[in-house]
Short mmCIF file of C-alpha atoms and ligand atoms in Angstrom, two decimals:
data_model
loop_
_atom_site.label_atom_id
_atom_site.label_comp_id
_atom_site.label_asym_id
_atom_site.label_seq_id
_atom_site.Cartn_x
_atom_site.Cartn_y
_atom_site.Cartn_z
CA MET I 7 -103.61 161.81 68.50
CA LYS I 8 -106.18 159.62 69.97
CA LEU I 9 -106.21 159.60 73.62
CA ILE I 10 -108.20 157.88 76.47
CA VAL I 11 -108.61 159.55 80.11
CA ILE I 12 -109.77 157.38 82.78
CA GLY I 13 -112.23 158.72 85.56
CA SER I 14 -115.40 160.59 85.79
CA GLY I 15 -114.96 163.43 88.02
CA GLY I 16 -114.57 167.09 87.94
CA ARG I 17 -110.84 166.65 88.02
CA GLU I 18 -111.00 164.46 84.71
CA HIS I 19 -113.45 167.04 83.05
CA MET I 20 -110.53 169.77 83.95
CA ILE I 21 -107.77 167.70 82.42
CA ILE I 22 -109.76 166.91 79.23
CA LYS I 23 -110.68 170.45 78.88
CA LYS I 24 -106.77 171.30 78.99
CA LEU I 25 -105.96 168.45 76.74
CA LYS I 26 -108.11 169.47 74.12
CA GLU I 27 -106.27 172.73 73.83
CA ASN I 28 -103.54 170.87 72.08
CA PRO I 29 -104.19 170.87 68.25
CA GLU I 30 -102.86 167.53 67.87
CA VAL I 31 -105.51 165.84 69.76
CA GLU I 32 -107.94 164.81 67.40
CA LYS I 33 -109.96 162.43 69.87
CA ILE I 34 -110.45 161.83 73.49
CA TYR I 35 -112.18 158.90 74.85
CA ALA I 36 -113.53 159.19 78.65
CA LEU I 37 -113.72 155.69 80.69
CA PRO I 38 -116.33 156.13 81.79
CA GLY I 39 -116.61 160.25 81.67
CA ASN I 40 -119.75 162.25 82.92
CA GLY I 41 -122.49 164.08 81.49
CA GLY I 42 -120.71 167.29 81.32
CA ILE I 43 -117.65 165.63 79.64
CA ALA I 44 -119.59 164.32 77.13
CA ASP I 45 -119.39 167.62 75.31
CA LEU I 46 -115.67 167.10 74.86
CA ALA I 47 -114.95 163.74 74.58
CA GLU I 48 -116.53 160.22 73.84
CA CYS I 49 -117.88 158.77 76.94
CA VAL I 50 -117.59 154.87 77.18
CA ALA I 51 -119.35 152.74 79.62
CA VAL I 52 -116.15 151.15 80.85
CA SER I 53 -115.45 151.33 84.81
CA ALA I 54 -112.30 153.07 85.78
CA THR I 55 -111.37 150.11 87.98
CA ASP I 56 -112.31 147.42 85.05
CA ILE I 57 -108.39 146.96 83.83
CA GLU I 58 -108.96 144.30 81.37
CA GLY I 59 -112.00 146.52 79.79
CA ILE I 60 -109.86 149.53 79.58
CA THR I 61 -106.89 147.90 78.22
CA ALA I 62 -109.18 145.93 75.66
CA PHE I 63 -110.63 149.19 74.73
CA ALA I 64 -107.21 150.89 74.24
CA VAL I 65 -106.27 148.21 71.76
CA GLU I 66 -109.37 147.98 69.74
CA HIS I 67 -109.03 151.97 69.28
CA ALA I 68 -105.54 152.08 68.82
CA VAL I 69 -104.88 154.89 71.19
CA ASP I 70 -101.98 156.75 71.43
CA TYR I 71 -101.55 157.87 74.86
CA ALA I 72 -103.59 157.44 78.00
CA VAL I 73 -104.06 159.35 81.09
CA VAL I 74 -104.94 157.44 84.28
CA THR I 75 -105.98 160.35 87.34
CA PRO I 76 -108.14 158.38 89.80
CA ASP I 77 -106.40 156.40 92.67
CA ASP I 78 -108.00 153.18 92.41
CA PRO I 79 -106.97 152.23 88.62
CA LEU I 80 -103.23 153.15 89.64
CA ALA I 81 -103.36 151.03 92.73
CA LEU I 82 -104.84 148.35 90.63
CA GLY I 83 -102.05 148.51 87.79
CA ALA I 84 -103.70 150.45 84.96
CA VAL I 85 -100.57 151.87 84.10
CA ASP I 86 -98.73 148.70 84.02
CA ALA I 87 -101.52 146.84 82.19
CA LEU I 88 -101.81 149.58 79.39
CA ASN I 89 -97.72 149.54 79.12
CA ALA I 90 -97.55 146.02 78.74
CA VAL I 91 -100.10 146.30 75.53
CA GLY I 92 -97.53 148.99 74.19
CA ILE I 93 -99.71 152.35 75.16
CA PRO I 94 -97.65 154.81 77.01
CA CYS I 95 -99.62 156.54 79.90
CA PHE I 96 -99.66 159.30 82.34
CA GLY I 97 -99.47 157.98 85.84
CA PRO I 98 -97.39 155.86 88.11
CA VAL I 99 -96.88 152.19 87.87
CA GLN I 100 -98.62 149.88 90.59
CA LYS I 101 -95.31 149.60 92.56
CA ALA I 102 -95.18 153.31 92.65
CA ALA I 103 -98.86 154.31 93.25
CA VAL I 104 -98.31 152.35 96.67
CA ILE I 105 -97.01 155.79 98.02
CA GLU I 106 -100.94 156.55 98.30
CA ALA I 107 -102.23 153.06 98.14
CA SER I 108 -100.52 152.18 101.62
CA LYS I 109 -100.34 154.83 104.28
CA SER I 110 -97.87 152.53 106.37
CA PHE I 111 -95.63 152.25 103.29
CA ALA I 112 -95.52 155.96 102.96
CA LYS I 113 -95.07 156.50 106.88
CA ASP I 114 -92.07 153.74 106.60
CA LEU I 115 -90.36 155.54 103.68
CA MET I 116 -90.59 158.93 105.26
CA ARG I 117 -89.09 157.15 108.37
CA ARG I 118 -86.48 155.47 106.60
CA TYR I 119 -85.46 158.83 104.43
CA ASN I 120 -85.80 161.64 107.37
CA ILE I 121 -88.69 163.24 105.52
CA PRO I 122 -90.65 165.24 107.89
CA THR I 123 -94.24 163.72 109.00
CA ALA I 124 -96.03 163.30 112.13
CA ALA I 125 -94.67 160.63 114.36
CA TYR I 126 -96.57 157.38 114.27
CA GLU I 127 -97.22 153.86 114.94
CA VAL I 128 -98.76 151.11 112.63
CA PHE I 129 -100.64 148.22 113.90
CA ASP I 130 -101.84 145.10 112.42
CA ASP I 131 -103.36 143.80 115.90
CA MET I 132 -106.23 145.78 117.25
CA ASP I 133 -105.50 144.94 121.14
CA ALA I 134 -102.00 146.71 120.35
CA ALA I 135 -103.75 149.55 118.96
CA LEU I 136 -106.07 150.11 121.67
CA ALA I 137 -103.25 149.75 124.24
CA TYR I 138 -101.05 152.30 122.47
CA ILE I 139 -103.91 155.09 122.49
CA LYS I 140 -104.58 154.29 126.33
CA THR I 141 -101.52 156.24 126.88
CA SER I 142 -100.95 158.52 123.96
CA ALA I 143 -101.23 162.24 123.89
CA LEU I 144 -104.61 163.76 122.48
CA PRO I 145 -105.74 164.72 120.13
CA ILE I 146 -104.72 161.62 118.36
CA VAL I 147 -105.18 160.61 114.54
CA ILE I 148 -106.40 157.32 113.60
CA LYS I 149 -105.94 156.24 110.05
CA ALA I 150 -107.04 153.24 107.79
CA ASP I 151 -104.07 151.88 105.72
CA GLY I 152 -105.71 151.64 102.50
CA LEU I 153 -107.63 153.64 99.91
CA ALA I 154 -110.98 154.56 101.81
CA LEU I 155 -112.50 157.42 99.39
CA GLY I 156 -110.74 160.01 101.78
CA LYS I 157 -112.59 159.21 104.76
CA GLY I 158 -110.54 156.75 106.49
CA VAL I 159 -109.12 159.29 108.73
CA VAL I 160 -110.29 160.15 112.33
CA ILE I 161 -109.09 162.90 114.58
CA ALA I 162 -110.04 161.71 118.03
CA GLU I 163 -110.27 164.38 120.88
CA THR I 164 -111.13 161.67 123.74
CA ARG I 165 -109.71 158.18 124.32
CA GLU I 166 -113.31 156.90 124.02
CA ASP I 167 -113.22 158.46 120.28
CA ALA I 168 -109.99 156.84 119.46
CA GLU I 169 -110.96 153.68 120.55
CA GLN I 170 -114.31 153.36 118.69
CA ALA I 171 -112.18 154.59 115.48
CA VAL I 172 -109.73 151.67 116.24
CA ARG I 173 -112.62 149.17 116.67
CA SER I 174 -114.75 150.45 113.99
CA MET I 175 -111.68 150.13 111.27
CA MET I 176 -110.42 147.00 112.50
CA ALA I 177 -113.30 144.86 113.92
CA ASP I 178 -116.46 146.15 112.23
CA LYS I 179 -114.27 146.48 108.88
CA ALA I 180 -116.03 150.11 108.37
CA PHE I 181 -113.69 150.69 105.25
CA GLY I 182 -113.16 146.77 104.51
CA ASP I 183 -109.93 145.46 104.02
CA ALA I 184 -108.52 149.11 104.06
CA GLY I 185 -108.66 149.20 107.65
CA SER I 186 -107.13 145.79 108.76
CA ARG I 187 -103.90 147.72 109.16
CA VAL I 188 -104.16 151.06 110.94
CA VAL I 189 -101.59 154.03 111.21
CA VAL I 190 -101.90 156.01 114.70
CA GLU I 191 -100.35 159.23 114.26
CA GLU I 192 -99.30 162.58 116.02
CA TYR I 193 -101.78 165.40 115.76
CA LEU I 194 -100.22 168.23 113.66
CA GLU I 195 -101.47 171.91 113.60
CA GLY I 196 -100.92 174.66 111.18
CA PRO I 197 -102.20 175.88 107.56
CA GLU I 198 -102.56 172.90 105.35
CA VAL I 199 -101.43 173.01 101.64
CA SER I 200 -101.64 170.99 98.66
CA VAL I 201 -98.80 170.93 96.14
CA LEU I 202 -99.28 169.00 93.02
CA THR I 203 -96.12 168.09 91.19
CA PHE I 204 -95.01 166.89 87.79
CA THR I 205 -92.22 164.56 87.94
CA ASP I 206 -90.49 161.93 85.65
CA GLY I 207 -88.93 160.08 88.57
CA LYS I 208 -85.87 162.26 88.32
CA THR I 209 -86.94 165.99 88.02
CA LEU I 210 -89.75 167.48 89.88
CA VAL I 211 -91.62 170.55 88.79
CA PRO I 212 -94.31 172.15 91.41
CA MET I 213 -97.53 173.39 90.32
CA VAL I 214 -98.94 176.36 91.70
CA SER I 215 -99.80 175.93 95.43
CA SER I 216 -103.68 175.25 96.46
CA MET I 217 -105.74 174.97 99.38
CA ASP I 218 -108.49 172.30 99.63
CA HIS I 219 -111.93 173.01 102.00
CA LYS I 220 -112.71 169.25 103.01
CA ARG I 221 -115.55 169.87 105.35
CA ALA I 222 -119.13 170.21 104.20
CA LEU I 223 -119.99 173.37 106.01
CA ASP I 224 -118.83 176.74 106.52
CA GLY I 225 -116.27 177.30 109.03
CA ASP I 226 -114.97 173.88 108.62
CA LYS I 227 -117.91 172.31 110.39
CA GLY I 228 -119.69 169.09 109.36
CA LEU I 229 -118.38 165.78 108.13
CA ASN I 230 -115.19 165.28 105.73
CA THR I 231 -116.05 165.51 101.99
CA GLY I 232 -114.21 164.76 98.55
CA GLY I 233 -113.37 168.54 98.86
CA MET I 234 -115.95 171.50 98.73
CA GLY I 235 -113.96 173.99 96.90
CA ALA I 236 -110.20 174.98 96.19
CA ILE I 237 -108.17 178.19 95.62
CA ALA I 238 -104.77 178.68 94.04
CA PRO I 239 -102.11 180.00 94.91
CA ASN I 240 -102.21 179.36 98.67
CA PRO I 241 -100.78 182.49 100.56
CA PHE I 242 -99.67 180.41 103.37
CA TYR I 243 -97.09 178.85 101.21
CA THR I 244 -94.52 181.36 100.91
CA LYS I 245 -91.45 181.17 98.51
CA GLU I 246 -89.34 180.23 101.86
CA ILE I 247 -91.52 177.09 102.56
CA ALA I 248 -91.65 176.05 98.94
CA GLU I 249 -87.98 176.13 98.69
CA GLU I 250 -87.79 174.13 102.19
CA SER I 251 -90.20 171.93 101.04
CA MET I 252 -88.43 171.34 97.70
CA ASN I 253 -85.29 170.41 99.74
CA THR I 254 -86.38 168.69 102.76
CA ILE I 255 -89.86 166.72 101.03
CA PHE I 256 -90.10 166.67 97.32
CA LEU I 257 -86.74 166.02 96.11
CA PRO I 258 -85.92 163.47 98.96
CA THR I 259 -89.30 161.63 98.07
CA ILE I 260 -88.73 160.85 94.37
CA ARG I 261 -85.12 160.16 95.36
CA ALA I 262 -86.16 157.74 98.08
CA MET I 263 -88.57 156.05 95.38
CA GLU I 264 -86.16 155.78 92.84
CA ALA I 265 -83.71 154.08 95.68
CA GLU I 266 -86.64 151.45 96.17
CA GLY I 267 -86.79 150.60 92.78
CA ARG I 268 -90.41 152.64 92.63
CA GLU I 269 -89.42 155.39 90.36
CA PHE I 270 -92.48 157.51 90.34
CA ARG I 271 -93.78 159.15 87.07
CA GLY I 272 -96.64 161.35 86.87
CA CYS I 273 -98.41 163.70 89.27
CA LEU I 274 -97.05 163.22 92.84
CA TYR I 275 -99.44 165.50 94.87
CA PHE I 276 -98.03 166.36 98.44
CA SER I 277 -100.66 166.97 101.27
CA LEU I 278 -98.64 169.30 103.53
CA MET I 279 -99.24 170.93 107.18
CA LEU I 280 -97.12 173.91 107.73
CA THR I 281 -96.28 173.39 111.54
CA LYS I 282 -94.10 175.77 113.77
CA ASP I 283 -91.11 173.32 113.21
CA GLY I 284 -91.45 173.51 109.61
CA PRO I 285 -93.40 171.80 106.58
CA LYS I 286 -94.52 168.09 107.11
CA VAL I 287 -95.98 165.76 105.08
CA ILE I 288 -99.82 164.55 105.83
CA GLU I 289 -100.09 162.20 102.91
CA TYR I 290 -98.98 161.47 99.71
CA ASN I 291 -101.18 161.32 96.72
CA CYS I 292 -100.61 159.28 93.48
CA ARG I 293 -102.34 161.68 91.22
CA PHE I 294 -103.98 164.87 90.91
CA GLY I 295 -106.19 166.33 93.52
CA ASP I 296 -110.04 166.89 93.30
CA PRO I 297 -110.91 169.86 93.34
CA GLU I 298 -107.35 171.26 93.51
CA THR I 299 -106.90 170.57 89.67
CA GLN I 300 -110.13 172.53 88.90
CA ALA I 301 -108.15 175.63 90.41
CA VAL I 302 -104.70 174.65 89.63
CA LEU I 303 -104.91 174.09 85.81
CA PRO I 304 -106.96 177.41 84.54
CA LEU I 305 -103.62 178.84 85.89
CA LEU I 306 -101.20 176.73 83.89
CA GLU I 307 -99.85 178.48 80.68
CA SER I 308 -98.09 175.58 79.16
CA ASP I 309 -99.60 172.60 77.20
CA LEU I 310 -100.68 169.70 79.39
CA LEU I 311 -100.11 167.21 77.12
CA THR I 312 -96.63 168.10 76.19
CA ILE I 313 -95.79 168.13 79.77
CA MET I 314 -97.49 164.85 80.51
CA MET I 315 -95.71 163.20 77.65
CA LYS I 316 -92.18 164.44 78.81
CA VAL I 317 -93.04 163.07 82.42
CA THR I 318 -93.76 159.80 80.70
CA GLU I 319 -90.62 159.66 78.57
CA GLY I 320 -88.57 160.92 81.21
CA THR I 321 -87.43 164.18 79.62
CA LEU I 322 -89.32 166.77 81.87
CA LYS I 323 -87.31 170.30 82.50
CA PRO I 324 -88.53 172.75 84.87
CA GLU I 325 -89.08 175.37 82.03
CA ASP I 326 -91.65 173.17 80.43
CA VAL I 327 -93.93 173.68 83.28
CA VAL I 328 -95.24 177.61 83.10
CA PHE I 329 -97.93 179.17 85.26
CA ARG I 330 -99.38 182.53 84.77
CA GLU I 331 -99.71 185.06 87.55
CA GLY I 332 -102.89 185.61 89.04
CA ALA I 333 -105.56 183.40 91.15
CA SER I 334 -108.23 181.06 90.80
CA CYS I 335 -111.10 179.52 92.88
CA CYS I 336 -113.34 176.40 92.44
CA VAL I 337 -116.75 176.41 94.43
CA ILE I 338 -118.26 172.85 94.54
CA LEU I 339 -122.32 172.90 94.01
CA ALA I 340 -123.31 169.78 95.81
CA SER I 341 -126.55 168.06 96.45
CA ALA I 342 -128.56 168.76 99.71
CA GLY I 343 -127.60 165.81 102.17
CA TYR I 344 -123.88 165.28 100.76
CA PRO I 345 -121.78 163.59 102.20
CA GLY I 346 -124.51 161.46 103.37
CA LYS I 347 -127.61 160.74 101.60
CA TYR I 348 -129.14 162.82 98.76
CA GLU I 349 -131.53 162.65 95.91
CA LYS I 350 -130.27 162.41 92.26
CA GLY I 351 -132.06 163.16 88.97
CA PHE I 352 -132.64 167.17 89.05
CA PRO I 353 -132.16 168.97 85.80
CA ILE I 354 -129.26 171.39 86.10
CA ALA I 355 -129.74 174.72 84.34
CA ILE I 356 -126.41 176.37 83.16
CA GLU I 357 -126.68 179.83 81.59
CA ASP I 358 -124.46 180.02 78.17
CA SER I 359 -122.32 182.95 79.80
CA VAL I 360 -120.60 180.70 82.03
CA LYS I 361 -120.71 177.45 80.45
CA ASP I 362 -116.79 177.63 80.14
CA ARG I 363 -116.54 177.91 83.85
CA VAL I 364 -118.34 175.25 84.92
CA ILE I 365 -116.63 171.72 85.52
CA VAL I 366 -119.07 168.64 85.85
CA ALA I 367 -118.32 165.99 88.35
CA GLY I 368 -121.66 164.06 89.33
CA ALA I 369 -124.04 164.39 86.53
CA ALA I 370 -125.34 162.51 83.71
CA LEU I 371 -127.24 163.09 80.26
CA LYS I 372 -130.70 161.88 80.35
CA ASP I 373 -132.64 162.38 77.39
CA GLY I 374 -130.14 165.13 76.33
CA VAL I 375 -130.72 166.98 79.53
CA LEU I 376 -127.69 167.28 82.00
CA VAL I 377 -129.47 165.96 85.56
CA THR I 378 -127.55 165.76 89.11
CA ASN I 379 -126.17 162.33 89.64
CA GLY I 380 -123.68 162.37 92.66
CA GLY I 381 -123.07 164.25 95.60
CA ARG I 382 -120.49 166.83 94.34
CA VAL I 383 -122.26 167.90 91.14
CA LEU I 384 -120.29 170.60 89.57
CA GLY I 385 -117.34 173.27 90.28
CA VAL I 386 -117.68 176.80 89.18
CA ILE I 387 -113.98 178.37 88.47
CA GLY I 388 -113.61 181.97 89.43
CA LEU I 389 -110.63 184.04 88.11
CA GLY I 390 -108.89 186.94 89.18
CA SER I 391 -105.48 188.96 89.75
CA THR I 392 -106.05 187.87 93.62
CA VAL I 393 -107.35 185.15 95.54
CA LYS I 394 -110.14 187.90 96.73
CA GLU I 395 -110.99 188.67 93.21
CA ALA I 396 -111.19 184.84 91.99
CA VAL I 397 -113.25 183.96 94.80
CA ALA I 398 -115.97 187.00 94.35
CA ASP I 399 -115.79 185.59 90.54
CA ALA I 400 -116.78 182.07 91.50
CA TYR I 401 -119.52 183.27 93.32
CA SER I 402 -120.71 185.43 90.92
CA GLN I 403 -120.33 182.97 87.99
CA ALA I 404 -122.26 180.43 90.33
CA GLU I 405 -125.37 182.49 90.04
CA HIS I 406 -125.97 181.59 86.80
CA VAL I 407 -126.01 177.91 87.78
CA SER I 408 -129.04 176.38 89.35
CA PHE I 409 -130.73 172.81 90.35
CA GLU I 410 -132.89 171.70 92.81
CA ASN I 411 -131.25 171.14 96.09
CA ALA I 412 -127.87 172.55 95.50
CA PHE I 413 -125.70 173.96 98.15
CA CYS I 414 -122.34 175.16 98.63
CA ARG I 415 -120.11 176.34 100.91
CA LYS I 416 -120.18 180.38 101.34
CA ASP I 417 -116.77 180.82 102.73
CA ILE I 418 -114.22 179.03 100.12
CA GLY I 419 -111.05 181.14 99.84
CA GLN I 420 -111.78 182.99 103.09
CA LYS I 421 -109.06 181.79 105.39
CA ALA I 422 -106.83 182.61 102.44
CA ILE I 423 -107.87 186.01 101.95
CA GLN I 424 -107.45 186.95 105.66
CA GLU I 425 -103.89 185.74 105.28
CA GLY I 426 -103.32 188.19 102.39
P1 AMP N 504 -105.74 162.65 104.56
O1 AMP N 504 -106.77 161.83 104.16
O2 AMP N 504 -104.47 161.71 105.16
O3 AMP N 504 -105.34 163.77 104.01
O4 AMP N 504 -106.43 163.27 106.03
C1 AMP N 504 -107.76 164.15 105.70
C2 AMP N 504 -107.45 165.16 106.94
O5 AMP N 504 -107.06 165.04 108.11
C3 AMP N 504 -106.52 165.95 106.26
O6 AMP N 504 -106.69 167.04 105.13
C4 AMP N 504 -105.97 166.63 107.45
O7 AMP N 504 -106.75 168.08 107.53
C5 AMP N 504 -106.33 165.69 108.67
N1 AMP N 504 -105.21 165.00 109.02
C6 AMP N 504 -104.53 164.08 108.84
N2 AMP N 504 -103.38 163.80 109.16
C7 AMP N 504 -103.46 164.53 110.35
C8 AMP N 504 -102.45 164.80 111.25
N3 AMP N 504 -101.23 164.35 111.62
N4 AMP N 504 -102.54 165.90 111.97
C9 AMP N 504 -103.75 166.76 112.21
N5 AMP N 504 -104.61 166.75 111.10
C10 AMP N 504 -104.45 165.66 110.37
N1 LIG N 505 -108.67 167.16 97.59
C1 LIG N 505 -108.06 166.11 98.07
C2 LIG N 505 -107.71 164.75 97.03
O1 LIG N 505 -107.85 164.84 96.02
O2 LIG N 505 -107.55 163.91 97.73
#
């Protein structure tokens, strides 16, 4: 089989690694891929948001199956476009991807179908939003409605900060059109859990749970990033909470989407807060998480391509998805300065002994040498029978990878280890 995978991050590198385990796969094209992916797939210089370019390429090369993982092409209708030219895809169609692309859609869906989430109001008018936050409880959470690279969320401790967040999104357009509408919501407290699931629209099978580490610095300090590391499984997510989440959140969500004529097929990712009143949805994502995927997929025992194709066909069964016991950790090595300004172009040295544990995100090949080319450069995977072992393994593997100006968080997994 010939496949195309759309995207260029560590998540895509991990997915391609798993897809390659299937002996039926003869060739993978990554559009556009990255310097690390180039070892496994042919990287083609077509941007992930160039929907016409993607479909033209897929038709020209007679690909059998496509995997679309980033949020932008999904929101732009990449799956619809590929389906229209007869290419089956893993990923939701545009009208289902809206569950991530519009936070107000997602919140209204949860309200209509009684799915637990933070109380909220939606505003298209800045003065109304400003009036509302004058009397709301603090802290208060302000979110840009549209896609904002994970950066469109402000947790305001004071009224001044809340007002500034609303003005910067709605008047100064800090996130472009994504902020013309804002969602203002109640602040929730509790441990966070990421649950990625496979669903064919009717059957939903959760993957092993995980925990992201979004802030740049140790102790959850510093700015929000795309994610500085992840562990799986997440010890806060007990069997009881998993069962409750399935009944009050996961199944009601896919049924709601079906009832709305927006059947969701793909990876539906639930970002949950485990509050004292039970699990609540922080947000939905219409795709695999990054870097959660790099911690979750190493524990997947079943064949990824088989699962994906069953999702596409609508024949998914719970027994198709088997995870092995044990734990995994992904530590991200980033460029100094990230998520602010950083330099690029430094050669990356990876010792042979750890090559199969390195998942590349922001790196390019320059004259045959892998060089840094992004904020989050690569992830190092650790494995073990417990999270503690997996974390220790990840940091010890990371000692065999180096580039100038590298930094990483030193405390990935610590909260999970303390929980046990
Ligand atoms: P999101 O992009 O919606 O996942 O939000 C980014 C981060 O902001 C989340 O991972 C949470 O840590 C935090 N967050 C979002 N919504 C809330 C909320 N209602 N209460 C507390 N924290 C939140
Ligand atoms: N890890 C957060 C995300 O993928 O959105």
